[in-house]
Each structure stands twice: as C-alpha cells, then as structure tokens.
mmCIF file of C-alpha atoms in Angstrom:
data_model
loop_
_atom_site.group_PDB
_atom_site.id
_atom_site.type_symbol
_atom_site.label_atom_id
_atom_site.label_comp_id
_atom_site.label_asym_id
_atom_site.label_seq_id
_atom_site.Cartn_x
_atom_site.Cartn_y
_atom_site.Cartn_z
ATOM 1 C CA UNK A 125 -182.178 80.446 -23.222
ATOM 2 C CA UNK A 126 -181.751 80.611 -19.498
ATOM 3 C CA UNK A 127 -178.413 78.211 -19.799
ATOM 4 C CA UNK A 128 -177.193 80.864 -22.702
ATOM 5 C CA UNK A 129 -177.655 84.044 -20.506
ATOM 6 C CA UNK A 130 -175.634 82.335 -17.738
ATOM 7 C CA UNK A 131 -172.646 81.390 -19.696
ATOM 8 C CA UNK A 132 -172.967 85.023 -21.735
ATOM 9 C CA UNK A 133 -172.709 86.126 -17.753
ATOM 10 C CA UNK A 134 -170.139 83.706 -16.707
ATOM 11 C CA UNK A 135 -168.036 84.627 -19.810
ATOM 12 C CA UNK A 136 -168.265 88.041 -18.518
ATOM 13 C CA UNK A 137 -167.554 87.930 -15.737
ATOM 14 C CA UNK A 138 -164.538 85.775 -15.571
ATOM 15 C CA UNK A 139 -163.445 88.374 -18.837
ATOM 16 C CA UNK A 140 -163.312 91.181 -16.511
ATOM 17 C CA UNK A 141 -161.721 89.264 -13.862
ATOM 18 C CA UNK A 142 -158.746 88.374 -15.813
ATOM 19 C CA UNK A 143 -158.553 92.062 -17.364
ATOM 20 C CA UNK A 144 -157.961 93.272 -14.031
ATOM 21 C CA UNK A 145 -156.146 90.538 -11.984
ATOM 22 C CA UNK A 146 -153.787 91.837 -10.202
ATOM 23 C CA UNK A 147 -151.532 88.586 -10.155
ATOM 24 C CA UNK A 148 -150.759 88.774 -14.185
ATOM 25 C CA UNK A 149 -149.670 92.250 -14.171
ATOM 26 C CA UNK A 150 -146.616 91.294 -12.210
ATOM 27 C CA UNK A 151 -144.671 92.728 -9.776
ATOM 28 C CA UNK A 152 -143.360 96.412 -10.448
ATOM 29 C CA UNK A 153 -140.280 97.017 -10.674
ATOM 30 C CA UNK A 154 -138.290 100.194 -9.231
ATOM 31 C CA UNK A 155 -138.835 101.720 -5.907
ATOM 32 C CA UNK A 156 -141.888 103.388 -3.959
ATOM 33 C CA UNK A 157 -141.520 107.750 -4.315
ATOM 34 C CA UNK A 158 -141.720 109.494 -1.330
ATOM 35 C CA UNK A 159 -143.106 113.132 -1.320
ATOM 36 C CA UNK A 160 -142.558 115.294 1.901
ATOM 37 C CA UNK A 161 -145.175 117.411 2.384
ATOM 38 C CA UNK A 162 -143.416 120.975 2.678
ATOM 39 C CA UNK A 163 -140.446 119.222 4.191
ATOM 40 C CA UNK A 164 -139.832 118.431 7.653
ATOM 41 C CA UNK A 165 -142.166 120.450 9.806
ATOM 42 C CA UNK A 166 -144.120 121.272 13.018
ATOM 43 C CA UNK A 167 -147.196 119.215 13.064
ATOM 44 C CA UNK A 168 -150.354 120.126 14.386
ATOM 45 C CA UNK A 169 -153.449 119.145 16.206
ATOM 46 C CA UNK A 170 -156.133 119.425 13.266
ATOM 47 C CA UNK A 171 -158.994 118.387 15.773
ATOM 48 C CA UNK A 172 -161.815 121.027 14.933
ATOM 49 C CA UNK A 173 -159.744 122.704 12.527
ATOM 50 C CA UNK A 174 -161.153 125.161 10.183
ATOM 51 C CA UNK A 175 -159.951 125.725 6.607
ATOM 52 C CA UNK A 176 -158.339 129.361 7.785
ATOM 53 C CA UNK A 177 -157.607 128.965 11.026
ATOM 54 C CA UNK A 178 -153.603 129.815 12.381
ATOM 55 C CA UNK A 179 -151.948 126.200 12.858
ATOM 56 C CA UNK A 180 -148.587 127.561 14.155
ATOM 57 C CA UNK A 181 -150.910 128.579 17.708
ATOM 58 C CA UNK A 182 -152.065 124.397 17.591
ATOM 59 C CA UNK A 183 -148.774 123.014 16.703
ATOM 60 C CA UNK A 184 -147.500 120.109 19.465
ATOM 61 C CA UNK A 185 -144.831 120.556 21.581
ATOM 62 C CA UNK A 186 -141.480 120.345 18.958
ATOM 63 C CA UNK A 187 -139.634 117.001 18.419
ATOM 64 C CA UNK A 188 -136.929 118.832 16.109
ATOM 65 C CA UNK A 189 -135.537 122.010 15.233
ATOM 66 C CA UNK A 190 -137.498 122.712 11.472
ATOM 67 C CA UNK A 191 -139.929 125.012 10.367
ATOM 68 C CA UNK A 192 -141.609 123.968 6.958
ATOM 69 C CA UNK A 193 -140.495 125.596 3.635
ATOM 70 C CA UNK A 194 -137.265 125.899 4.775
ATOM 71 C CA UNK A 195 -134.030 125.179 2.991
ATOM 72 C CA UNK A 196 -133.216 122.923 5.944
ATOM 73 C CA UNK A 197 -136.245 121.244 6.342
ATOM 74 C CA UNK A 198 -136.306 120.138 3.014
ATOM 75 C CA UNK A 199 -132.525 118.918 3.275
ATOM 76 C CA UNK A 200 -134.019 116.921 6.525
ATOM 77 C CA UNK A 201 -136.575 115.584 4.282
ATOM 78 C CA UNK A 202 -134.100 114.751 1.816
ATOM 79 C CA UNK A 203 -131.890 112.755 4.464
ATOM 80 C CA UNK A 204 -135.172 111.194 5.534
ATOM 81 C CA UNK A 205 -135.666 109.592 2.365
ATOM 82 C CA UNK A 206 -137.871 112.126 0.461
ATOM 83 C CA UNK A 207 -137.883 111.546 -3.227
ATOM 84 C CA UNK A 208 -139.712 114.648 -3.934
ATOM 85 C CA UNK A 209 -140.479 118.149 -1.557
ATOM 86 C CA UNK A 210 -143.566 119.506 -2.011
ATOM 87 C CA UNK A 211 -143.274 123.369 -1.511
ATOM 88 C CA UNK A 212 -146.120 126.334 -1.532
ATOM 89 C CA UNK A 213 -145.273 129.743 -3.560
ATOM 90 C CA UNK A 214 -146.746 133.313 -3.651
ATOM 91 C CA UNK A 215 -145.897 135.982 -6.054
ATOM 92 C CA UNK A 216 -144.250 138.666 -4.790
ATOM 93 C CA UNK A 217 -144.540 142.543 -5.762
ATOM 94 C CA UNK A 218 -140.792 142.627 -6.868
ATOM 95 C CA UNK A 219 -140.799 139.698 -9.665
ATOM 96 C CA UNK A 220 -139.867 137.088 -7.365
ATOM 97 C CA UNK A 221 -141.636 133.831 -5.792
ATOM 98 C CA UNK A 222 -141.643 133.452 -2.038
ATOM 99 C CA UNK A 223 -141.676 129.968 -0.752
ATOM 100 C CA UNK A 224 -144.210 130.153 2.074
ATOM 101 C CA UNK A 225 -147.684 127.860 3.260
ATOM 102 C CA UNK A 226 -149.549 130.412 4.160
ATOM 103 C CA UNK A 227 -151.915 133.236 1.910
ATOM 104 C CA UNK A 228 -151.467 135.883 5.063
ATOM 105 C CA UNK A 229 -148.249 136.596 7.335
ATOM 106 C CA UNK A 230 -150.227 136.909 10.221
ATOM 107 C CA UNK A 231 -150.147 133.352 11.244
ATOM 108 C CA UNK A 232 -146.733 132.418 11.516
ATOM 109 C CA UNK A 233 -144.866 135.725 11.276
ATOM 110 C CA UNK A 234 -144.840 139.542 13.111
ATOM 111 C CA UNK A 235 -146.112 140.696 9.489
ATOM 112 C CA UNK A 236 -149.281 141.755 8.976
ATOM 113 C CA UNK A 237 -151.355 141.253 5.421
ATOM 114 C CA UNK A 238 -150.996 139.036 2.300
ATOM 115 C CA UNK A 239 -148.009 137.676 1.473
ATOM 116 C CA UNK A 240 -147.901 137.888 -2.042
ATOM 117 C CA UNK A 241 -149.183 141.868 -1.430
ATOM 118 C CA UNK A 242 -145.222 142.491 -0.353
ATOM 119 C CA UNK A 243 -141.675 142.558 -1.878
ATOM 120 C CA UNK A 244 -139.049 139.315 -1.265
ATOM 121 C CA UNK A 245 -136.498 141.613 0.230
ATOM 122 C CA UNK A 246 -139.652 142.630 2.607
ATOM 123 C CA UNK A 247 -140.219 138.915 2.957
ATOM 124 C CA UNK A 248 -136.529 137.927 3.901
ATOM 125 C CA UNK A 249 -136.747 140.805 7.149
ATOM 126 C CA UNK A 250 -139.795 138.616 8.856
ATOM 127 C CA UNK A 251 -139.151 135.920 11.152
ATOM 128 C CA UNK A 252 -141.257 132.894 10.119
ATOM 129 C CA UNK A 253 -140.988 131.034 13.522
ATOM 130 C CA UNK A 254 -142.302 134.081 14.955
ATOM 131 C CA UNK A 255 -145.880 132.719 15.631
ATOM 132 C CA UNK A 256 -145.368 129.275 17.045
ATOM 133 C CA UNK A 257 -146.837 128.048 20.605
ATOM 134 C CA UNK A 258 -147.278 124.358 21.506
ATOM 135 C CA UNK A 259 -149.372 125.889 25.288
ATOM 136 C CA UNK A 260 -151.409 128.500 24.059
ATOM 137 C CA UNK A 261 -149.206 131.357 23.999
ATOM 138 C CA UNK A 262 -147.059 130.424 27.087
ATOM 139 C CA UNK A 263 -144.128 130.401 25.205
ATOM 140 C CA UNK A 264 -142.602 130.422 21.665
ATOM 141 C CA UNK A 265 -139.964 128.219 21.024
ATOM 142 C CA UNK A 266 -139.177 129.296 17.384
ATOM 143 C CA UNK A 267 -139.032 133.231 18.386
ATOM 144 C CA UNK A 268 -136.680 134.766 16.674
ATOM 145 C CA UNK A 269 -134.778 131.597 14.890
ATOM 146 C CA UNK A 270 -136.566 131.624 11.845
ATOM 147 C CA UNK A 271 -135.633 135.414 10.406
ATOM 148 C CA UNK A 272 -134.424 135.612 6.957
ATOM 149 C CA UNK A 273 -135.393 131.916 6.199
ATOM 150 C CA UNK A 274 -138.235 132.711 3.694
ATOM 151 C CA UNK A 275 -136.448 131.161 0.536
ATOM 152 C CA UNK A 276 -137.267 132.378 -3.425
ATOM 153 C CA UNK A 277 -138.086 129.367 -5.503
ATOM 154 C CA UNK A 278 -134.878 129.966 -7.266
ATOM 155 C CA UNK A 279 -132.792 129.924 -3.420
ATOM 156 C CA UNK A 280 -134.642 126.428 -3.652
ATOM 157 C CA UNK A 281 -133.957 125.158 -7.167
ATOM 158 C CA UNK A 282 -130.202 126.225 -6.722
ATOM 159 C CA UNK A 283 -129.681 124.809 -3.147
ATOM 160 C CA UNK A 284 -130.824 121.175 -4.503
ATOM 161 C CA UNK A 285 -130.084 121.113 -8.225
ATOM 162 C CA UNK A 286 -130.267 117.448 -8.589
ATOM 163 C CA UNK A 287 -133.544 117.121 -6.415
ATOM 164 C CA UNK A 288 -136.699 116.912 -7.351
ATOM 165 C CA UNK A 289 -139.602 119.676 -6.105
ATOM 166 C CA UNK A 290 -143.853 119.679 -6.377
ATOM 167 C CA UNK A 291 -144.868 123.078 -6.913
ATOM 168 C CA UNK A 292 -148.106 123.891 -5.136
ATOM 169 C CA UNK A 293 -150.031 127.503 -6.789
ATOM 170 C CA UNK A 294 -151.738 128.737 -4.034
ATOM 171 C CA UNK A 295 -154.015 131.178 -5.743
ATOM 172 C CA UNK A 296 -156.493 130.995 -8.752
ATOM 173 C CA UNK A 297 -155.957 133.093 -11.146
ATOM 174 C CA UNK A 298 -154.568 131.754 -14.708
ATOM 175 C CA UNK A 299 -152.200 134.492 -15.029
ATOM 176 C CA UNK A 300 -150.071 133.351 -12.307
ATOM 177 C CA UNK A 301 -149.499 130.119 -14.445
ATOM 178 C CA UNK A 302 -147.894 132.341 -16.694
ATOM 179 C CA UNK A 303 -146.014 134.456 -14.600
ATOM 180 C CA UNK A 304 -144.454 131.026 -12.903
ATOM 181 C CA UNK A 305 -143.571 129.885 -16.271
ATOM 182 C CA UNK A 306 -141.676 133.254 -17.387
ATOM 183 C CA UNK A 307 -139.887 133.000 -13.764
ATOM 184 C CA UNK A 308 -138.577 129.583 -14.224
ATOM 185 C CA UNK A 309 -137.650 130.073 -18.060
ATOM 186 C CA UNK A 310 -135.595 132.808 -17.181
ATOM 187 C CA UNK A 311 -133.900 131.194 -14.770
ATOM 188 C CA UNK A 312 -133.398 127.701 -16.677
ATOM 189 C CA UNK A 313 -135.008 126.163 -13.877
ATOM 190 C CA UNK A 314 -135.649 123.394 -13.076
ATOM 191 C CA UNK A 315 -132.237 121.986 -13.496
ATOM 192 C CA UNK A 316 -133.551 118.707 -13.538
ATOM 193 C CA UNK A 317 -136.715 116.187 -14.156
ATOM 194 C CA UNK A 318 -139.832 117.746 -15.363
ATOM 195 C CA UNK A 319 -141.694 120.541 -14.035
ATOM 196 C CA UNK A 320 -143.969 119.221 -11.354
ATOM 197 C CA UNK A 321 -147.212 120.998 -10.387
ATOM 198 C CA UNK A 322 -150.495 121.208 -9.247
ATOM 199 C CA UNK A 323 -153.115 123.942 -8.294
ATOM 200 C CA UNK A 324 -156.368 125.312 -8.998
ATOM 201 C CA UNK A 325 -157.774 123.511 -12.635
ATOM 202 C CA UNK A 326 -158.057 126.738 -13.948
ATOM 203 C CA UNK A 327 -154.422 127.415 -12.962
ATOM 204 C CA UNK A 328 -153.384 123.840 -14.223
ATOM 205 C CA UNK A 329 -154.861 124.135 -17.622
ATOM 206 C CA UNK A 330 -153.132 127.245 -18.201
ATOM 207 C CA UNK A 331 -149.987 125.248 -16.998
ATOM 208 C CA UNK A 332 -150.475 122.354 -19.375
ATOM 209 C CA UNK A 333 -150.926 124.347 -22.406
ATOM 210 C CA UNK A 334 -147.641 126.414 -21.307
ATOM 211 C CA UNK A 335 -145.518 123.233 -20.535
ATOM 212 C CA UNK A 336 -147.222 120.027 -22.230
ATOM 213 C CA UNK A 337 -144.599 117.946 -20.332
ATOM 214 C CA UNK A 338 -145.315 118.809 -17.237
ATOM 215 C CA UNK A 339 -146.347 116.614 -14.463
ATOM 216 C CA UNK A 340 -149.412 118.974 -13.511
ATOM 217 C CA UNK A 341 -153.126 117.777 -11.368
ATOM 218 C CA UNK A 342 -155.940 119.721 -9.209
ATOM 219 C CA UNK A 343 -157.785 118.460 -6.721
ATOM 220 C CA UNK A 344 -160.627 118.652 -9.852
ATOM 221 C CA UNK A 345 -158.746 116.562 -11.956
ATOM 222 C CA UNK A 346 -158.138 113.741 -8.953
ATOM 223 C CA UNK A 347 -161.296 113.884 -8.559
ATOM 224 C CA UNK A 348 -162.648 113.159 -12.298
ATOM 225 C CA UNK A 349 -160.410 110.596 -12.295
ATOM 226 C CA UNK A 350 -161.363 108.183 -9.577
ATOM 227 C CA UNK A 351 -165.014 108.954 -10.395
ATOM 228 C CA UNK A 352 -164.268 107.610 -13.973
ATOM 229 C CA UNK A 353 -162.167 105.291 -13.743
ATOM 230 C CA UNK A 354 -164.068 103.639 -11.063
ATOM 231 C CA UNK A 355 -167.032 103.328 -13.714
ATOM 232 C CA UNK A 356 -165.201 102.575 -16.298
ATOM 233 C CA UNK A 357 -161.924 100.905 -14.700
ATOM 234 C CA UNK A 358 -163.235 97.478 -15.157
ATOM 235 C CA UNK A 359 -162.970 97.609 -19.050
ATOM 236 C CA UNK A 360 -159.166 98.422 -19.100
ATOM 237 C CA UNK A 361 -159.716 102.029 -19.918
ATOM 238 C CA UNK A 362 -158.098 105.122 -18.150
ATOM 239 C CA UNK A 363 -159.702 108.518 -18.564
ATOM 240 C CA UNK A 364 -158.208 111.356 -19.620
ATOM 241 C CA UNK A 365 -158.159 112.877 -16.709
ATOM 242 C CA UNK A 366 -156.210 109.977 -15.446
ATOM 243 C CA UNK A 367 -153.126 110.776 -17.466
ATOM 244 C CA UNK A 368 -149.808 112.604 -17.183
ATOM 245 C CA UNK A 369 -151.516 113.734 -13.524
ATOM 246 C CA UNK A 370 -152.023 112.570 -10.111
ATOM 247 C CA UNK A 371 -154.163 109.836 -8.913
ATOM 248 C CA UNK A 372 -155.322 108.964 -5.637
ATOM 249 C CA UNK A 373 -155.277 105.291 -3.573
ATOM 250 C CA UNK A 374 -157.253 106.271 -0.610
ATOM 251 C CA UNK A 375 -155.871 103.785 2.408
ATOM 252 C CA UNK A 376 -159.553 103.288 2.693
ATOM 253 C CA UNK A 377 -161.771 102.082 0.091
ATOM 254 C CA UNK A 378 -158.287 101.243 -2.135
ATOM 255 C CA UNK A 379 -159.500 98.052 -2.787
ATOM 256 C CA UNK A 380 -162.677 99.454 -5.035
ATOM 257 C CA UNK A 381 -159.735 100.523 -7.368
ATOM 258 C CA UNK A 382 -160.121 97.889 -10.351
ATOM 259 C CA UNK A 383 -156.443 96.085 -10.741
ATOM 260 C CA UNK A 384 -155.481 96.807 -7.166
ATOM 261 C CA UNK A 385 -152.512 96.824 -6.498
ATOM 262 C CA UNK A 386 -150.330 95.443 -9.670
ATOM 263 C CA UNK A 387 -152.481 95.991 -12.513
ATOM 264 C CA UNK A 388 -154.063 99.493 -11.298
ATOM 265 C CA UNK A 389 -149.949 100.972 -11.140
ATOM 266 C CA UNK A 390 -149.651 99.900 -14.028
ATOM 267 C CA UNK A 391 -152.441 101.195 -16.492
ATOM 268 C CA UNK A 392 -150.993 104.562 -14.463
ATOM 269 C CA UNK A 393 -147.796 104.296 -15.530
ATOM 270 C CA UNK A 394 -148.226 103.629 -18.867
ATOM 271 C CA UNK A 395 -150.427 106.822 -18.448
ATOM 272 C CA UNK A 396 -147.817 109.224 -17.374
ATOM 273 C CA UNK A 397 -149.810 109.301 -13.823
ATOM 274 C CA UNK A 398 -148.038 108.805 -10.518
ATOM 275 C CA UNK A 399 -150.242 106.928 -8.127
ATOM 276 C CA UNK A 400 -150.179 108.247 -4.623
ATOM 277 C CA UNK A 401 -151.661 107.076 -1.459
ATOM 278 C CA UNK A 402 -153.614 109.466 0.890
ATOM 279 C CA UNK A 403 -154.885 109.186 4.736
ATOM 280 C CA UNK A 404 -158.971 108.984 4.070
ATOM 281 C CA UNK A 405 -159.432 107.784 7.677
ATOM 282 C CA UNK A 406 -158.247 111.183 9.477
ATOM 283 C CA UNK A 407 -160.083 113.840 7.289
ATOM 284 C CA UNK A 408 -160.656 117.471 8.126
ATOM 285 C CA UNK A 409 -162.427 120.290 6.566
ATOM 286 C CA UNK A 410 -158.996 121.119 4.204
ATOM 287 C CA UNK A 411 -159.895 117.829 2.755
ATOM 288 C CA UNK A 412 -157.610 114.407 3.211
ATOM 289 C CA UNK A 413 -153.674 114.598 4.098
ATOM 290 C CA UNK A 414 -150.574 112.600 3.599
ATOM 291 C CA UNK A 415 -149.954 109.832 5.907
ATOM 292 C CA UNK A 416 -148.320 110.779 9.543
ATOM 293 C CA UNK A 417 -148.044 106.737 10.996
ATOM 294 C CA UNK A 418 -146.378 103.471 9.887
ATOM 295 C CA UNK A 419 -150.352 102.391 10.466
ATOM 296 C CA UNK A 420 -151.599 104.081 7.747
ATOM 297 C CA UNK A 421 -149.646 102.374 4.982
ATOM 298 C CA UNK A 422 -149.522 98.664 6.243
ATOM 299 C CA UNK A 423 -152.206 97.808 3.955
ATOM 300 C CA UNK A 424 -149.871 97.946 1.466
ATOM 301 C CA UNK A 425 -147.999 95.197 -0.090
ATOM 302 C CA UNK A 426 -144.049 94.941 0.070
ATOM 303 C CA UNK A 427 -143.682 95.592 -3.610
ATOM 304 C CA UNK A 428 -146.037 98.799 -4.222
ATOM 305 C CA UNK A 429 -144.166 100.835 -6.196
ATOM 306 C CA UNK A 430 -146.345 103.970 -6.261
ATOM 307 C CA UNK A 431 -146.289 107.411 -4.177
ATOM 308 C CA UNK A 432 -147.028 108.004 -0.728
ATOM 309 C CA UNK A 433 -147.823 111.201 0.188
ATOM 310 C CA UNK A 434 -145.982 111.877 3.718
ATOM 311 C CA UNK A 435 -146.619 114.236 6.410
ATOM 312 C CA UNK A 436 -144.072 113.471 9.026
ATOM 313 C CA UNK A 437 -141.659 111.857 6.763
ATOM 314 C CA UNK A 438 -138.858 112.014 9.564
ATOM 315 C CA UNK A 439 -141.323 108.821 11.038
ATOM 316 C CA UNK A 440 -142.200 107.513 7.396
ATOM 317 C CA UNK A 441 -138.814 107.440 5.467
ATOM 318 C CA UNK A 442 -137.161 105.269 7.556
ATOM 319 C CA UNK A 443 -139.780 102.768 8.154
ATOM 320 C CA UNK A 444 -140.717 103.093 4.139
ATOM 321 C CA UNK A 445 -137.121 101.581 3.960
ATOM 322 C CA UNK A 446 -137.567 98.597 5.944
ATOM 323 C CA UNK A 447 -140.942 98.078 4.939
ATOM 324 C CA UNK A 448 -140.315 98.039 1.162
ATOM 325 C CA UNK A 449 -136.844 97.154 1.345
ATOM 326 C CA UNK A 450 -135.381 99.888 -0.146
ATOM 327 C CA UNK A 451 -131.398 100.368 -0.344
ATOM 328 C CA UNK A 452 -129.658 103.202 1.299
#
C-alpha cells in the first residue's frame, strides 16, 4: 500500500512539474514593454515618506530639464525607449481632464486647493515647477519654467497619436468612469491600441462594463490574482482576476510564481494579461514602485518578454536595450 501511495505521489508530483516547466513553454517571442512611470521626471528621496506628504520639497538635485506629466517628458520617455506613458488625470470643473500627479495644487504649484475643484483654463495659468527644491527651500530650480505646461488628456492623445498611454483614475467614485468614457468618445480618442486603465476596483468595474476591451486592473484585482493563482497556479489554471488585467512579478519572491519565467508569460498572454515586474525590495508606505536601477531587473533572463514597470526610464531604456537585445 505504502509502495502505491509513493508512486500515486511520485506521479504527482513529476505531473505538476512538467505542467509548469518552464523549459517546454519555449522562448517568447516579441520584445519586453516598457512603461514610464509619468514620463521622465524628478525623482525623489522616499526615505520616511508618508502617503501625502509634498515630494517636489524631497526631490534630488536635477539631472535633466523635465517635470512629470509633461508633453516633453513623455516625448523624453518616448526617445528613452518607453513603450507605454503612464499618466495621472483629474476632472476638471469645465468638462475637461487635467493631466496632473497630484489630488491638491499645493505641492508642486502657487495654487492652492484640489485640483479637480478648478477649471483647465485655471489650470493652464499655474506654474507646475513652481514647488520644487532639491536643499530645503534654498532654491528652486524649476521656478517659473513650468507655467502653462499642465496638458488636457486630449493635448496628450493628439501630441502622440500613434503612442500608446496608461490612464491612472485618481479618485473613487464610479461616476468618473463614466465621465472619462463620454470624454474620450467624443473625442475619438484614443487614436490607437486599446484603452488602457487602471484605478480604484470600484472605478475599474464601472470601466469594464463601459469598454469590455479595455486593458483595465486595481491594485485589488493584482492582488486577487497573485493570491490565486499562487494556490491554484500549479494546476494550469488562471483566475479570473488574472485576465485581460495586470499582473505582478515581484523582483523578489518571482520565483514562487508557478511556470516562472516561460510558462507563467505565457498562461498571461493567452489571458489578455500583461505581466509586469515591480521593485518589492525598496517599499514605502504608497506601496511598491517601478524599478529605478539596472540592479533591480538582472534577475531576469535575456528573453523575458513581459513589462517592466520603470521609474527613471532615462537609466532603464537604454540598458533594457542592451540587456534584452532589443533593435533601435
């Protein structure tokens, strides 16, 4: 009986090896996709950094000339290799959206109050390099260079119609799902690839329902996803809340991911799902972030073919190309 259980076992086991050996999946084809986290911007120290607190008064002292959400900080991203900008957008009192990080103007700008509490044409009068110091107020290097340079998601869409965009809804309220849809159907926009989106899951459900082909995830939905699939991974199956979505490869604990790298990629891709890889090691109280340093994505093999999520993609596009070998 013993001799039985053991082979039953054995079987088993070698079953589930083989269902998620990397090696037979093969090697994916295509190229890794590169998403710039609001462009090419001012980084910032993040040591002891609370989920509200101003960033443009920690920012280090500038290496280049952009301020994030800009229309030439996402060109730079562009030029650095970005496949896709990921860009932040507030309603605005006048029917427009206003492409801009923050949920107050206090931080970065001379205005005072919510952003999304004012009109665009208020908007375009502010100067969003106003609030920047890399010495503690000393001095202000983006003073008065940054007025006007608040973009409308349409200023965006038009400026790069053949580029590809990640729409982050900063609030959580379903009904600005709907009001984003109504702007962009308007408009025609966008003028190309899908709709990409992600948000609050109570904003994102709204979104799905509204545009069934969009490529839409919340930090919920990521979440039910690993948790799943890391139970249930093993058989070959990929929750629901794995598909047409977002799903993260921690640079951490990736290997805990059942098919790493080949087979994983691919049960995603068949899902709709775009894979992306994450900094776990450097996390704050905002949660994880995309990856600033060639460092944080040498674990990966030469022939992923997934997402990374990039901070300072000035530093990771170019390395990204030698690393994967990946043609100009």
């Amino acid at each position: 009986m013993r001799k039985y259980l053991l082979l039953g076992i054995s079987a088993f086991a070698i079953a589930i090896y083989l269902t998620n050996a990397s090696w037979l999946a093969g090697t994916r084809s295509g190229k890794p996709t590169l998403i710039a986290d609001r462009g090419v911007y001012q980084t910032y120290n993040r040591e002891n950094l609370g989920r509200d607190d101003c960033t443009a008064i920690r920012v280090f002292q500038p290496e280049h000339q952009y301020l994030e959400n800009t229309l030439a900080s996402m060109q730079a991203a562009f030029d650095a290799g970005a496949d896709i900008v990921e860009i932040d957008v507030h309603p605005t009192t006048d029917g427009e959206f206003a492409v801009f990080h923050d949920w107050t103007l206090d931080c970065r700008t001379e205005g005072k109050g919510t952003t999304r509490e004012h009109t665009m044409e208020y908007l375009k009068t502010l100067d969003i390099g106003y609030g920047y110091t890399p010495d503690g107020g000393k001095t202000f290097p983006f003073r008065g260079k940054g007025v006007g340079l608040m973009p409308t998601l349409e200023e965006v869409y038009r400026a790069f119609p053949d580029r590809e965009f990640l729409i982050n809804i900063k609030s959580g309220r379903p009904q600005e799902a709907v009001q984003l849809d109504n702007y962009l159907r308007e408009r025609n926009l966008p003028t190309r690839g899908k709709l990409r989106v992600y948000g609050s899951e109570k904003v994102m459900e709204k979104i799905r329902a509204l545009r069934p082909d969009a490529w839409v995830f919340s930090r919920d939905s990521v979440k039910q996803c690993t948790y799943r699939y890391l139970m249930l991974g093993w058989s070959g199956y990929v929750p629901q809340a794995c598909r047409n979505g977002a799903v993260v490869a921690p640079n951490t604990w990736h290997w805990a991911l059942w098919g790493w790298p080949n087979r994983f990629l691919q049960r995603m891709e068949d899902a709709g799902s775009l894979v992306m890889v994450l900094d776990f090691k450097h996390r704050s109280p905002g949660g994880v972030h995309g990856i600033y340093t060639p460092e944080q994505i040498d674990f990966l093999p030469t022939d992923y073919r997934g997402a990374l999520w990039v901070e300072k993609i000035e530093v990771i596009g170019p390395y990204a190309k030698t690393k994967f070998g990946l043609e100009n």
